[in-house]
Amino acid sequence: MRLAVLAAFAGAALLGACSNEPKYEFAEGACYFVATPDNAPPRLQKIADDQPQLEQCAARLEEMRLRFLRMGGSNQEVTGAYQGRFIFVDREGVKIGKSLNGSRFFAMARTGDGRLAIPGAIQRDETGRPVAVASDPAAK
């Protein structure tokens, strides 16, 4: 009985390790847009080189998202990638994940005026709505 249970757990673990997502190669410091053409697997398109941090790549993706919207596009979300992490930019802010379809973790929020900031740097009113970026405590 124990052997059957162990075999079932091992089989489930092996199935869970398999993924249908394509594998990508990431150049160091390169920021990518994830293009999703109709009926084709997603592919990476480089939009910037020499990006020192994930936040700078998110800023390039936000610029791209806003340009698309100004040209009359309706897609509110842009997906990108930076050094093995996937970046999801939308109206709420920036989320990151290890895969295109897996869990996403909140990385940056929108301030009251629409800018992106690290969530701890945002001042909020009594209702929790963002009002501004917190001032520098050393300046007081």
PDB file of C-alpha atoms in Angstrom:
ATOM      1  CA  MET A   1       0.000   0.000   0.000  1.00  0.00           C
ATOM      2  CA  ARG A   2       2.773   2.435   0.890  1.00  0.00           C
ATOM      3  CA  LEU A   3       4.547   1.672  -2.375  1.00  0.00           C
ATOM      4  CA  ALA A   4       1.397   2.531  -4.353  1.00  0.00           C
ATOM      5  CA  VAL A   5       1.002   5.836  -2.484  1.00  0.00           C
ATOM      6  CA  LEU A   6       4.670   6.729  -3.052  1.00  0.00           C
ATOM      7  CA  ALA A   7       4.359   5.864  -6.745  1.00  0.00           C
ATOM      8  CA  ALA A   8       1.271   8.073  -7.046  1.00  0.00           C
ATOM      9  CA  PHE A   9       3.083  11.025  -5.412  1.00  0.00           C
ATOM     10  CA  ALA A  10       6.146  10.507  -7.618  1.00  0.00           C
ATOM     11  CA  GLY A  11       3.974  10.428 -10.749  1.00  0.00           C
ATOM     12  CA  ALA A  12       2.171  13.603  -9.714  1.00  0.00           C
ATOM     13  CA  ALA A  13       5.488  15.343  -9.041  1.00  0.00           C
ATOM     14  CA  LEU A  14       6.806  14.356 -12.467  1.00  0.00           C
ATOM     15  CA  LEU A  15       3.673  15.621 -14.204  1.00  0.00           C
ATOM     16  CA  GLY A  16       3.855  18.877 -12.265  1.00  0.00           C
ATOM     17  CA  ALA A  17       7.471  19.414 -13.341  1.00  0.00           C
ATOM     18  CA  CYS A  18       6.540  19.221 -17.024  1.00  0.00           C
ATOM     19  CA  SER A  19       5.550  22.503 -18.612  1.00  0.00           C
ATOM     20  CA  ASN A  20       4.152  23.349 -22.010  1.00  0.00           C
ATOM     21  CA  GLU A  21       5.660  26.839 -21.879  1.00  0.00           C
ATOM     22  CA  PRO A  22       8.461  27.547 -24.344  1.00  0.00           C
ATOM     23  CA  LYS A  23      11.972  28.010 -22.975  1.00  0.00           C
ATOM     24  CA  TYR A  24      13.633  31.349 -23.647  1.00  0.00           C
ATOM     25  CA  GLU A  25      17.233  32.544 -23.592  1.00  0.00           C
ATOM     26  CA  PHE A  26      17.754  35.921 -21.970  1.00  0.00           C
ATOM     27  CA  ALA A  27      20.686  38.228 -22.686  1.00  0.00           C
ATOM     28  CA  GLU A  28      22.049  40.017 -19.630  1.00  0.00           C
ATOM     29  CA  GLY A  29      20.612  43.514 -19.291  1.00  0.00           C
ATOM     30  CA  ALA A  30      18.196  43.100 -22.211  1.00  0.00           C
ATOM     31  CA  CYS A  31      14.530  44.028 -21.883  1.00  0.00           C
ATOM     32  CA  TYR A  32      12.034  42.094 -23.990  1.00  0.00           C
ATOM     33  CA  PHE A  33       8.445  42.507 -25.103  1.00  0.00           C
ATOM     34  CA  VAL A  34       6.540  39.215 -25.187  1.00  0.00           C
ATOM     35  CA  ALA A  35       4.685  39.088 -28.510  1.00  0.00           C
ATOM     36  CA  THR A  36       1.739  36.708 -28.683  1.00  0.00           C
ATOM     37  CA  PRO A  37       0.811  36.273 -32.362  1.00  0.00           C
ATOM     38  CA  ASP A  38      -2.407  34.429 -33.225  1.00  0.00           C
ATOM     39  CA  ASN A  39      -2.129  30.628 -32.961  1.00  0.00           C
ATOM     40  CA  ALA A  40       1.633  30.761 -32.377  1.00  0.00           C
ATOM     41  CA  PRO A  41       3.717  30.386 -29.226  1.00  0.00           C
ATOM     42  CA  PRO A  42       4.789  33.632 -27.530  1.00  0.00           C
ATOM     43  CA  ARG A  43       8.117  35.033 -28.705  1.00  0.00           C
ATOM     44  CA  LEU A  44      10.500  37.623 -27.287  1.00  0.00           C
ATOM     45  CA  GLN A  45      11.282  40.885 -29.073  1.00  0.00           C
ATOM     46  CA  LYS A  46      14.138  42.962 -27.658  1.00  0.00           C
ATOM     47  CA  ILE A  47      13.129  46.561 -26.940  1.00  0.00           C
ATOM     48  CA  ALA A  48      16.128  47.817 -24.923  1.00  0.00           C
ATOM     49  CA  ASP A  49      19.709  46.868 -24.049  1.00  0.00           C
ATOM     50  CA  ASP A  50      21.813  47.758 -20.999  1.00  0.00           C
ATOM     51  CA  GLN A  51      18.949  47.914 -18.519  1.00  0.00           C
ATOM     52  CA  PRO A  52      20.576  47.720 -15.060  1.00  0.00           C
ATOM     53  CA  GLN A  53      17.438  46.662 -13.134  1.00  0.00           C
ATOM     54  CA  LEU A  54      14.028  45.102 -13.605  1.00  0.00           C
ATOM     55  CA  GLU A  55      12.391  48.445 -12.730  1.00  0.00           C
ATOM     56  CA  GLN A  56      14.030  50.136 -15.739  1.00  0.00           C
ATOM     57  CA  CYS A  57      12.714  47.376 -18.004  1.00  0.00           C
ATOM     58  CA  ALA A  58       9.244  47.881 -16.495  1.00  0.00           C
ATOM     59  CA  ALA A  59       9.550  51.607 -17.316  1.00  0.00           C
ATOM     60  CA  ARG A  60      10.385  50.782 -20.973  1.00  0.00           C
ATOM     61  CA  LEU A  61       7.334  48.502 -21.101  1.00  0.00           C
ATOM     62  CA  GLU A  62       5.142  51.234 -19.563  1.00  0.00           C
ATOM     63  CA  GLU A  63       6.363  53.670 -22.251  1.00  0.00           C
ATOM     64  CA  MET A  64       5.434  51.102 -24.887  1.00  0.00           C
ATOM     65  CA  ARG A  65       1.991  50.512 -23.335  1.00  0.00           C
ATOM     66  CA  LEU A  66       1.230  54.244 -23.281  1.00  0.00           C
ATOM     67  CA  ARG A  67       2.420  54.696 -26.887  1.00  0.00           C
ATOM     68  CA  PHE A  68       0.087  51.896 -28.020  1.00  0.00           C
ATOM     69  CA  LEU A  69      -2.840  53.493 -26.158  1.00  0.00           C
ATOM     70  CA  ARG A  70      -2.110  56.952 -27.634  1.00  0.00           C
ATOM     71  CA  MET A  71      -2.148  55.437 -31.126  1.00  0.00           C
ATOM     72  CA  GLY A  72      -5.683  54.139 -30.504  1.00  0.00           C
ATOM     73  CA  GLY A  73      -4.933  50.684 -29.128  1.00  0.00           C
ATOM     74  CA  SER A  74      -7.191  49.156 -26.515  1.00  0.00           C
ATOM     75  CA  ASN A  75      -4.892  46.607 -24.870  1.00  0.00           C
ATOM     76  CA  GLN A  76      -4.330  47.746 -21.280  1.00  0.00           C
ATOM     77  CA  GLU A  77      -1.687  45.092 -20.458  1.00  0.00           C
ATOM     78  CA  VAL A  78       1.828  44.697 -21.836  1.00  0.00           C
ATOM     79  CA  THR A  79       3.941  41.660 -21.039  1.00  0.00           C
ATOM     80  CA  GLY A  80       7.720  41.680 -21.057  1.00  0.00           C
ATOM     81  CA  ALA A  81      10.717  39.806 -19.724  1.00  0.00           C
ATOM     82  CA  TYR A  82      13.992  40.645 -18.028  1.00  0.00           C
ATOM     83  CA  GLN A  83      16.706  38.136 -17.072  1.00  0.00           C
ATOM     84  CA  GLY A  84      14.419  35.170 -16.574  1.00  0.00           C
ATOM     85  CA  ARG A  85      11.502  37.029 -14.973  1.00  0.00           C
ATOM     86  CA  PHE A  86       8.311  37.985 -16.747  1.00  0.00           C
ATOM     87  CA  ILE A  87       6.904  41.480 -16.232  1.00  0.00           C
ATOM     88  CA  PHE A  88       3.203  42.324 -16.503  1.00  0.00           C
ATOM     89  CA  VAL A  89       2.363  46.038 -16.764  1.00  0.00           C
ATOM     90  CA  ASP A  90      -1.266  47.156 -16.595  1.00  0.00           C
ATOM     91  CA  ARG A  91      -3.467  49.969 -15.230  1.00  0.00           C
ATOM     92  CA  GLU A  92      -2.934  48.788 -11.653  1.00  0.00           C
ATOM     93  CA  GLY A  93       0.854  48.649 -11.756  1.00  0.00           C
ATOM     94  CA  VAL A  94       3.585  46.074 -12.318  1.00  0.00           C
ATOM     95  CA  LYS A  95       3.570  42.395 -11.412  1.00  0.00           C
ATOM     96  CA  ILE A  96       6.388  39.883 -11.914  1.00  0.00           C
ATOM     97  CA  GLY A  97       6.428  36.111 -12.278  1.00  0.00           C
ATOM     98  CA  LYS A  98       8.697  33.202 -13.112  1.00  0.00           C
ATOM     99  CA  SER A  99       6.466  32.059 -15.979  1.00  0.00           C
ATOM    100  CA  LEU A 100       3.868  33.499 -18.326  1.00  0.00           C
ATOM    101  CA  ASN A 101       0.995  31.489 -16.831  1.00  0.00           C
ATOM    102  CA  GLY A 102       2.112  31.044 -13.234  1.00  0.00           C
ATOM    103  CA  SER A 103       1.750  33.140 -10.115  1.00  0.00           C
ATOM    104  CA  ARG A 104       2.285  36.881 -10.324  1.00  0.00           C
ATOM    105  CA  PHE A 105       3.661  39.008  -7.511  1.00  0.00           C
ATOM    106  CA  PHE A 106       2.984  42.709  -7.069  1.00  0.00           C
ATOM    107  CA  ALA A 107       6.151  44.775  -7.619  1.00  0.00           C
ATOM    108  CA  MET A 108       5.135  48.379  -8.307  1.00  0.00           C
ATOM    109  CA  ALA A 109       1.918  50.338  -7.762  1.00  0.00           C
ATOM    110  CA  ARG A 110       0.501  53.452  -9.357  1.00  0.00           C
ATOM    111  CA  THR A 111       0.637  56.671  -7.387  1.00  0.00           C
ATOM    112  CA  GLY A 112      -2.318  59.070  -7.292  1.00  0.00           C
ATOM    113  CA  ASP A 113      -0.982  60.816 -10.404  1.00  0.00           C
ATOM    114  CA  GLY A 114      -0.388  57.583 -12.372  1.00  0.00           C
ATOM    115  CA  ARG A 115       3.356  57.163 -11.883  1.00  0.00           C
ATOM    116  CA  LEU A 116       4.862  53.804 -10.882  1.00  0.00           C
ATOM    117  CA  ALA A 117       6.469  53.464  -7.466  1.00  0.00           C
ATOM    118  CA  ILE A 118       7.485  50.808  -4.976  1.00  0.00           C
ATOM    119  CA  PRO A 119       4.349  50.169  -2.850  1.00  0.00           C
ATOM    120  CA  GLY A 120       5.982  51.247   0.451  1.00  0.00           C
ATOM    121  CA  ALA A 121       6.774  54.685  -0.986  1.00  0.00           C
ATOM    122  CA  ILE A 122       3.141  55.580  -1.667  1.00  0.00           C
ATOM    123  CA  GLN A 123       1.158  57.732   0.751  1.00  0.00           C
ATOM    124  CA  ARG A 124      -2.500  56.755   1.048  1.00  0.00           C
ATOM    125  CA  ASP A 125      -5.582  58.527   2.382  1.00  0.00           C
ATOM    126  CA  GLU A 126      -7.982  57.092   4.989  1.00  0.00           C
ATOM    127  CA  THR A 127      -9.702  54.914   2.375  1.00  0.00           C
ATOM    128  CA  GLY A 128      -6.418  53.388   1.179  1.00  0.00           C
ATOM    129  CA  ARG A 129      -6.427  55.276  -2.122  1.00  0.00           C
ATOM    130  CA  PRO A 130      -2.950  56.450  -3.252  1.00  0.00           C
ATOM    131  CA  VAL A 131      -2.427  60.215  -3.049  1.00  0.00           C
ATOM    132  CA  ALA A 132       1.295  60.818  -3.663  1.00  0.00           C
ATOM    133  CA  VAL A 133       4.793  59.472  -3.352  1.00  0.00           C
ATOM    134  CA  ALA A 134       6.103  59.769   0.195  1.00  0.00           C
ATOM    135  CA  SER A 135       8.611  62.531   0.802  1.00  0.00           C
ATOM    136  CA  ASP A 136      12.205  61.772   1.666  1.00  0.00           C
ATOM    137  CA  PRO A 137      12.404  61.358   5.500  1.00  0.00           C
ATOM    138  CA  ALA A 138      15.964  62.764   5.519  1.00  0.00           C
ATOM    139  CA  ALA A 139      14.695  66.047   4.035  1.00  0.00           C
ATOM    140  CA  LYS A 140      12.539  66.866   7.106  1.00  0.00           C
TER     141      LYS A 140
END
